[in-house]
């Protein structure tokens, strides 16, 4: 089946290449279809943000980019300066190594490393991340117990259903490790205590929290900056936003893991408050609108200046998007 898909893909690729070579009409049709989809997607995003300020920011940067040839790297530098002032440092805050128990710092680091790399490696509808969670606890239990049968039972106890956002939810892992360590120090059996209930009660909160920040704010922000730089020809510089995104995610994951171990459930509550009051989350729509305006300006500049048909298409698509979005989201409380 896979071989058939690959063969079909190559056949269609060569077919379309030949069509593009021998037919200017096909090229023009694909060009205008692509142009329509790009404009529709951009304004669909703006309408979903549902704020007049976003349209003003988008239009301003679109016009400035076309009239004054605003370069993407210039806007990128401005955005980095803004991010340095509004960054939520509590999310990345460190911790004090105050515990002196069985679990060592390197045990925690190794457990975090396993979770970071294998959190999505063994999915099933029955357990989701449960197997990955158990895998990340393997070296912890080997440190706590010397008996192989006990280690096996301990690991198996964490193969149950588990699902959360893998980076913002790491305080859960650290906290569970500290609870397992306390259980060992108190010589409790695996049937005693309520570690399983604690883990399940925390995972839902962290899942919603993480998705609303890492997936909805951080990733679109940095990836859009990278795309903006690519369209402006700054290919090497476009790697920087991707690297910054990766660094942010790693720091969020690592710091949360460690703080969960040292501070317990309070670390997750602190993270929830930090995300709720996040200035990056608050100002993200405005920064994204500026990036979108600059990107569209660089992308459409030649077509807008040289081709009247492109101008007509842009106007028609904007009107169509407005009509569709108005019908989908009617109401007196709309900001549009």
PDB file of N, CA, C and O in Angstrom, residues 268-316:
ATOM      1  N   UNK A 268       2.381  23.561  40.270  1.00  0.00           N
ATOM      2  CA  UNK A 268       1.398  23.560  39.188  1.00  0.00           C
ATOM      3  C   UNK A 268       0.427  24.722  39.340  1.00  0.00           C
ATOM      4  O   UNK A 268       0.065  25.373  38.350  1.00  0.00           O
ATOM      5  N   UNK A 269       0.013  25.015  40.567  1.00  0.00           N
ATOM      6  CA  UNK A 269      -0.888  26.141  40.797  1.00  0.00           C
ATOM      7  C   UNK A 269      -0.214  27.458  40.429  1.00  0.00           C
ATOM      8  O   UNK A 269      -0.838  28.355  39.851  1.00  0.00           O
ATOM      9  N   UNK A 270       1.067  27.565  40.734  1.00  0.00           N
ATOM     10  CA  UNK A 270       1.819  28.772  40.367  1.00  0.00           C
ATOM     11  C   UNK A 270       1.892  28.918  38.849  1.00  0.00           C
ATOM     12  O   UNK A 270       1.761  30.019  38.303  1.00  0.00           O
ATOM     13  N   UNK A 271       2.073  27.799  38.169  1.00  0.00           N
ATOM     14  CA  UNK A 271       2.150  27.826  36.706  1.00  0.00           C
ATOM     15  C   UNK A 271       0.800  28.201  36.097  1.00  0.00           C
ATOM     16  O   UNK A 271       0.741  28.927  35.104  1.00  0.00           O
ATOM     17  N   UNK A 272      -0.278  27.726  36.679  1.00  0.00           N
ATOM     18  CA  UNK A 272      -1.616  28.075  36.192  1.00  0.00           C
ATOM     19  C   UNK A 272      -1.848  29.578  36.302  1.00  0.00           C
ATOM     20  O   UNK A 272      -2.335  30.227  35.365  1.00  0.00           O
ATOM     21  N   UNK A 273      -1.482  30.153  37.442  1.00  0.00           N
ATOM     22  CA  UNK A 273      -1.653  31.598  37.634  1.00  0.00           C
ATOM     23  C   UNK A 273      -0.789  32.387  36.661  1.00  0.00           C
ATOM     24  O   UNK A 273      -1.214  33.419  36.121  1.00  0.00           O
ATOM     25  N   UNK A 274       0.435  31.908  36.434  1.00  0.00           N
ATOM     26  CA  UNK A 274       1.346  32.614  35.527  1.00  0.00           C
ATOM     27  C   UNK A 274       0.808  32.637  34.104  1.00  0.00           C
ATOM     28  O   UNK A 274       0.895  33.656  33.408  1.00  0.00           O
ATOM     29  N   UNK A 275       0.237  31.528  33.658  1.00  0.00           N
ATOM     30  CA  UNK A 275      -0.307  31.466  32.298  1.00  0.00           C
ATOM     31  C   UNK A 275      -1.567  32.324  32.177  1.00  0.00           C
ATOM     32  O   UNK A 275      -1.775  33.007  31.174  1.00  0.00           O
ATOM     33  N   UNK A 276      -2.408  32.293  33.202  1.00  0.00           N
ATOM     34  CA  UNK A 276      -3.627  33.108  33.165  1.00  0.00           C
ATOM     35  C   UNK A 276      -3.309  34.593  33.079  1.00  0.00           C
ATOM     36  O   UNK A 276      -4.031  35.358  32.431  1.00  0.00           O
ATOM     37  N   UNK A 277      -2.237  35.012  33.745  1.00  0.00           N
ATOM     38  CA  UNK A 277      -1.851  36.423  33.753  1.00  0.00           C
ATOM     39  C   UNK A 277      -0.757  36.736  32.732  1.00  0.00           C
ATOM     40  O   UNK A 277      -0.116  37.782  32.813  1.00  0.00           O
ATOM     41  N   UNK A 278      -0.549  35.829  31.802  1.00  0.00           N
ATOM     42  CA  UNK A 278       0.542  35.968  30.841  1.00  0.00           C
ATOM     43  C   UNK A 278       0.344  37.176  29.925  1.00  0.00           C
ATOM     44  O   UNK A 278      -0.691  37.322  29.269  1.00  0.00           O
ATOM     45  N   UNK A 279       1.351  38.035  29.867  1.00  0.00           N
ATOM     46  CA  UNK A 279       1.303  39.184  28.962  1.00  0.00           C
ATOM     47  C   UNK A 279       1.525  38.748  27.513  1.00  0.00           C
ATOM     48  O   UNK A 279       0.996  39.370  26.587  1.00  0.00           O
ATOM     49  N   UNK A 280       2.311  37.698  27.331  1.00  0.00           N
ATOM     50  CA  UNK A 280       2.505  37.177  25.971  1.00  0.00           C
ATOM     51  C   UNK A 280       1.171  36.701  25.409  1.00  0.00           C
ATOM     52  O   UNK A 280       0.839  36.959  24.248  1.00  0.00           O
ATOM     53  N   UNK A 281       0.405  36.017  26.235  1.00  0.00           N
ATOM     54  CA  UNK A 281      -0.912  35.537  25.807  1.00  0.00           C
ATOM     55  C   UNK A 281      -1.857  36.704  25.533  1.00  0.00           C
ATOM     56  O   UNK A 281      -2.664  36.661  24.599  1.00  0.00           O
ATOM     57  N   UNK A 282      -1.734  37.757  26.321  1.00  0.00           N
ATOM     58  CA  UNK A 282      -2.607  38.920  26.168  1.00  0.00           C
ATOM     59  C   UNK A 282      -2.311  39.681  24.882  1.00  0.00           C
ATOM     60  O   UNK A 282      -3.226  40.102  24.162  1.00  0.00           O
ATOM     61  N   UNK A 283      -1.024  39.864  24.593  1.00  0.00           N
ATOM     62  CA  UNK A 283      -0.635  40.676  23.437  1.00  0.00           C
ATOM     63  C   UNK A 283      -0.336  39.849  22.186  1.00  0.00           C
ATOM     64  O   UNK A 283       0.032  40.417  21.154  1.00  0.00           O
ATOM     65  N   UNK A 284      -0.497  38.546  22.285  1.00  0.00           N
ATOM     66  CA  UNK A 284      -0.229  37.687  21.133  1.00  0.00           C
ATOM     67  C   UNK A 284      -1.045  38.066  19.893  1.00  0.00           C
ATOM     68  O   UNK A 284      -0.484  38.130  18.788  1.00  0.00           O
ATOM     69  N   UNK A 285      -2.370  38.323  19.999  1.00  0.00           N
ATOM     70  CA  UNK A 285      -3.128  38.668  18.782  1.00  0.00           C
ATOM     71  C   UNK A 285      -2.581  39.888  18.055  1.00  0.00           C
ATOM     72  O   UNK A 285      -2.586  39.940  16.817  1.00  0.00           O
ATOM     73  N   UNK A 286      -2.078  40.871  18.809  1.00  0.00           N
ATOM     74  CA  UNK A 286      -1.559  42.081  18.178  1.00  0.00           C
ATOM     75  C   UNK A 286      -0.218  41.816  17.487  1.00  0.00           C
ATOM     76  O   UNK A 286       0.021  42.292  16.373  1.00  0.00           O
ATOM     77  N   UNK A 287       0.653  41.055  18.154  1.00  0.00           N
ATOM     78  CA  UNK A 287       1.935  40.717  17.533  1.00  0.00           C
ATOM     79  C   UNK A 287       1.720  39.844  16.303  1.00  0.00           C
ATOM     80  O   UNK A 287       2.376  40.029  15.269  1.00  0.00           O
ATOM     81  N   UNK A 288       0.787  38.914  16.409  1.00  0.00           N
ATOM     82  CA  UNK A 288       0.519  38.027  15.276  1.00  0.00           C
ATOM     83  C   UNK A 288      -0.066  38.806  14.101  1.00  0.00           C
ATOM     84  O   UNK A 288       0.256  38.528  12.940  1.00  0.00           O
ATOM     85  N   UNK A 289      -0.915  39.789  14.378  1.00  0.00           N
ATOM     86  CA  UNK A 289      -1.493  40.608  13.310  1.00  0.00           C
ATOM     87  C   UNK A 289      -0.412  41.407  12.590  1.00  0.00           C
ATOM     88  O   UNK A 289      -0.458  41.569  11.363  1.00  0.00           O
ATOM     89  N   UNK A 290       0.565  41.910  13.348  1.00  0.00           N
ATOM     90  CA  UNK A 290       1.677  42.643  12.735  1.00  0.00           C
ATOM     91  C   UNK A 290       2.508  41.724  11.844  1.00  0.00           C
ATOM     92  O   UNK A 290       2.885  42.092  10.722  1.00  0.00           O
ATOM     93  N   UNK A 291       2.786  40.528  12.343  1.00  0.00           N
ATOM     94  CA  UNK A 291       3.549  39.554  11.549  1.00  0.00           C
ATOM     95  C   UNK A 291       2.783  39.181  10.284  1.00  0.00           C
ATOM     96  O   UNK A 291       3.351  39.104   9.186  1.00  0.00           O
ATOM     97  N   UNK A 292       1.486  38.972  10.431  1.00  0.00           N
ATOM     98  CA  UNK A 292       0.656  38.592   9.289  1.00  0.00           C
ATOM     99  C   UNK A 292       0.618  39.706   8.251  1.00  0.00           C
ATOM    100  O   UNK A 292       0.702  39.456   7.041  1.00  0.00           O
ATOM    101  N   UNK A 293       0.512  40.952   8.709  1.00  0.00           N
ATOM    102  CA  UNK A 293       0.498  42.079   7.783  1.00  0.00           C
ATOM    103  C   UNK A 293       1.797  42.209   7.016  1.00  0.00           C
ATOM    104  O   UNK A 293       1.801  42.413   5.790  1.00  0.00           O
ATOM    105  N   UNK A 294       2.917  42.080   7.714  1.00  0.00           N
ATOM    106  CA  UNK A 294       4.221  42.166   7.056  1.00  0.00           C
ATOM    107  C   UNK A 294       4.432  41.002   6.090  1.00  0.00           C
ATOM    108  O   UNK A 294       4.946  41.187   4.974  1.00  0.00           O
ATOM    109  N   UNK A 295       4.024  39.811   6.511  1.00  0.00           N
ATOM    110  CA  UNK A 295       4.173  38.630   5.652  1.00  0.00           C
ATOM    111  C   UNK A 295       3.349  38.758   4.381  1.00  0.00           C
ATOM    112  O   UNK A 295       3.834  38.475   3.273  1.00  0.00           O
ATOM    113  N   UNK A 296       2.113  39.190   4.530  1.00  0.00           N
ATOM    114  CA  UNK A 296       1.253  39.360   3.359  1.00  0.00           C
ATOM    115  C   UNK A 296       1.774  40.464   2.452  1.00  0.00           C
ATOM    116  O   UNK A 296       1.667  40.381   1.223  1.00  0.00           O
ATOM    117  N   UNK A 297       2.356  41.501   3.042  1.00  0.00           N
ATOM    118  CA  UNK A 297       2.924  42.574   2.236  1.00  0.00           C
ATOM    119  C   UNK A 297       4.073  42.087   1.377  1.00  0.00           C
ATOM    120  O   UNK A 297       4.152  42.399   0.178  1.00  0.00           O
ATOM    121  N   UNK A 298       4.974  41.304   1.977  1.00  0.00           N
ATOM    122  CA  UNK A 298       6.100  40.751   1.211  1.00  0.00           C
ATOM    123  C   UNK A 298       5.648  39.741   0.171  1.00  0.00           C
ATOM    124  O   UNK A 298       6.216  39.649  -0.920  1.00  0.00           O
ATOM    125  N   UNK A 299       4.599  38.994   0.498  1.00  0.00           N
ATOM    126  CA  UNK A 299       4.133  37.944  -0.406  1.00  0.00           C
ATOM    127  C   UNK A 299       3.369  38.515  -1.599  1.00  0.00           C
ATOM    128  O   UNK A 299       3.533  38.056  -2.735  1.00  0.00           O
ATOM    129  N   UNK A 300       2.556  39.531  -1.349  1.00  0.00           N
ATOM    130  CA  UNK A 300       1.660  40.037  -2.388  1.00  0.00           C
ATOM    131  C   UNK A 300       2.161  41.305  -3.067  1.00  0.00           C
ATOM    132  O   UNK A 300       1.515  41.794  -4.000  1.00  0.00           O
ATOM    133  N   UNK A 301       3.282  41.842  -2.623  1.00  0.00           N
ATOM    134  CA  UNK A 301       3.748  43.132  -3.158  1.00  0.00           C
ATOM    135  C   UNK A 301       3.871  43.152  -4.685  1.00  0.00           C
ATOM    136  O   UNK A 301       3.310  44.028  -5.344  1.00  0.00           O
ATOM    137  N   UNK A 302       4.572  42.196  -5.308  1.00  0.00           N
ATOM    138  CA  UNK A 302       4.689  42.264  -6.779  1.00  0.00           C
ATOM    139  C   UNK A 302       3.341  42.157  -7.476  1.00  0.00           C
ATOM    140  O   UNK A 302       3.071  42.868  -8.450  1.00  0.00           O
ATOM    141  N   UNK A 303       2.484  41.266  -6.960  1.00  0.00           N
ATOM    142  CA  UNK A 303       1.194  41.050  -7.611  1.00  0.00           C
ATOM    143  C   UNK A 303       0.274  42.257  -7.446  1.00  0.00           C
ATOM    144  O   UNK A 303      -0.442  42.647  -8.373  1.00  0.00           O
ATOM    145  N   UNK A 304       0.295  42.871  -6.262  1.00  0.00           N
ATOM    146  CA  UNK A 304      -0.577  44.018  -6.003  1.00  0.00           C
ATOM    147  C   UNK A 304      -0.185  45.204  -6.871  1.00  0.00           C
ATOM    148  O   UNK A 304      -1.027  45.935  -7.399  1.00  0.00           O
ATOM    149  N   UNK A 305       1.112  45.404  -7.050  1.00  0.00           N
ATOM    150  CA  UNK A 305       1.598  46.555  -7.810  1.00  0.00           C
ATOM    151  C   UNK A 305       1.378  46.376  -9.307  1.00  0.00           C
ATOM    152  O   UNK A 305       0.993  47.313 -10.015  1.00  0.00           O
ATOM    153  N   UNK A 306       1.586  45.159  -9.811  1.00  0.00           N
ATOM    154  CA  UNK A 306       1.632  44.948 -11.254  1.00  0.00           C
ATOM    155  C   UNK A 306       0.334  44.417 -11.850  1.00  0.00           C
ATOM    156  O   UNK A 306       0.123  44.535 -13.051  1.00  0.00           O
ATOM    157  N   UNK A 307      -0.534  43.827 -11.051  1.00  0.00           N
ATOM    158  CA  UNK A 307      -1.664  43.105 -11.621  1.00  0.00           C
ATOM    159  C   UNK A 307      -2.976  43.598 -11.017  1.00  0.00           C
ATOM    160  O   UNK A 307      -3.208  43.471  -9.815  1.00  0.00           O
ATOM    161  N   UNK A 308      -3.846  44.152 -11.847  1.00  0.00           N
ATOM    162  CA  UNK A 308      -5.138  44.647 -11.380  1.00  0.00           C
ATOM    163  C   UNK A 308      -6.056  43.507 -10.969  1.00  0.00           C
ATOM    164  O   UNK A 308      -6.881  43.646 -10.055  1.00  0.00           O
ATOM    165  N   UNK A 309      -5.912  42.340 -11.620  1.00  0.00           N
ATOM    166  CA  UNK A 309      -6.748  41.191 -11.285  1.00  0.00           C
ATOM    167  C   UNK A 309      -6.496  40.729  -9.851  1.00  0.00           C
ATOM    168  O   UNK A 309      -7.426  40.329  -9.144  1.00  0.00           O
ATOM    169  N   UNK A 310      -5.248  40.805  -9.418  1.00  0.00           N
ATOM    170  CA  UNK A 310      -4.920  40.417  -8.044  1.00  0.00           C
ATOM    171  C   UNK A 310      -5.615  41.333  -7.040  1.00  0.00           C
ATOM    172  O   UNK A 310      -6.116  40.883  -6.009  1.00  0.00           O
ATOM    173  N   UNK A 311      -5.652  42.614  -7.344  1.00  0.00           N
ATOM    174  CA  UNK A 311      -6.336  43.560  -6.462  1.00  0.00           C
ATOM    175  C   UNK A 311      -7.821  43.216  -6.348  1.00  0.00           C
ATOM    176  O   UNK A 311      -8.400  43.253  -5.261  1.00  0.00           O
ATOM    177  N   UNK A 312      -8.417  42.882  -7.481  1.00  0.00           N
ATOM    178  CA  UNK A 312      -9.843  42.527  -7.482  1.00  0.00           C
ATOM    179  C   UNK A 312     -10.079  41.261  -6.661  1.00  0.00           C
ATOM    180  O   UNK A 312     -11.033  41.174  -5.872  1.00  0.00           O
ATOM    181  N   UNK A 313      -9.196  40.267  -6.832  1.00  0.00           N
ATOM    182  CA  UNK A 313      -9.333  39.010  -6.090  1.00  0.00           C
ATOM    183  C   UNK A 313      -9.227  39.254  -4.593  1.00  0.00           C
ATOM    184  O   UNK A 313     -10.013  38.722  -3.797  1.00  0.00           O
ATOM    185  N   UNK A 314      -8.275  40.075  -4.191  1.00  0.00           N
ATOM    186  CA  UNK A 314      -8.092  40.361  -2.761  1.00  0.00           C
ATOM    187  C   UNK A 314      -9.341  41.011  -2.182  1.00  0.00           C
ATOM    188  O   UNK A 314      -9.828  40.637  -1.108  1.00  0.00           O
ATOM    189  N   UNK A 315      -9.890  41.987  -2.898  1.00  0.00           N
ATOM    190  CA  UNK A 315     -11.091  42.679  -2.413  1.00  0.00           C
ATOM    191  C   UNK A 315     -12.273  41.717  -2.321  1.00  0.00           C
ATOM    192  O   UNK A 315     -13.011  41.701  -1.323  1.00  0.00           O
ATOM    193  N   UNK A 316     -12.455  40.885  -3.344  1.00  0.00           N
ATOM    194  CA  UNK A 316     -13.568  39.934  -3.342  1.00  0.00           C
ATOM    195  C   UNK A 316     -13.427  38.901  -2.227  1.00  0.00           C
ATOM    196  O   UNK A 316     -14.412  38.548  -1.563  1.00  0.00           O
TER     197      UNK A 316
END
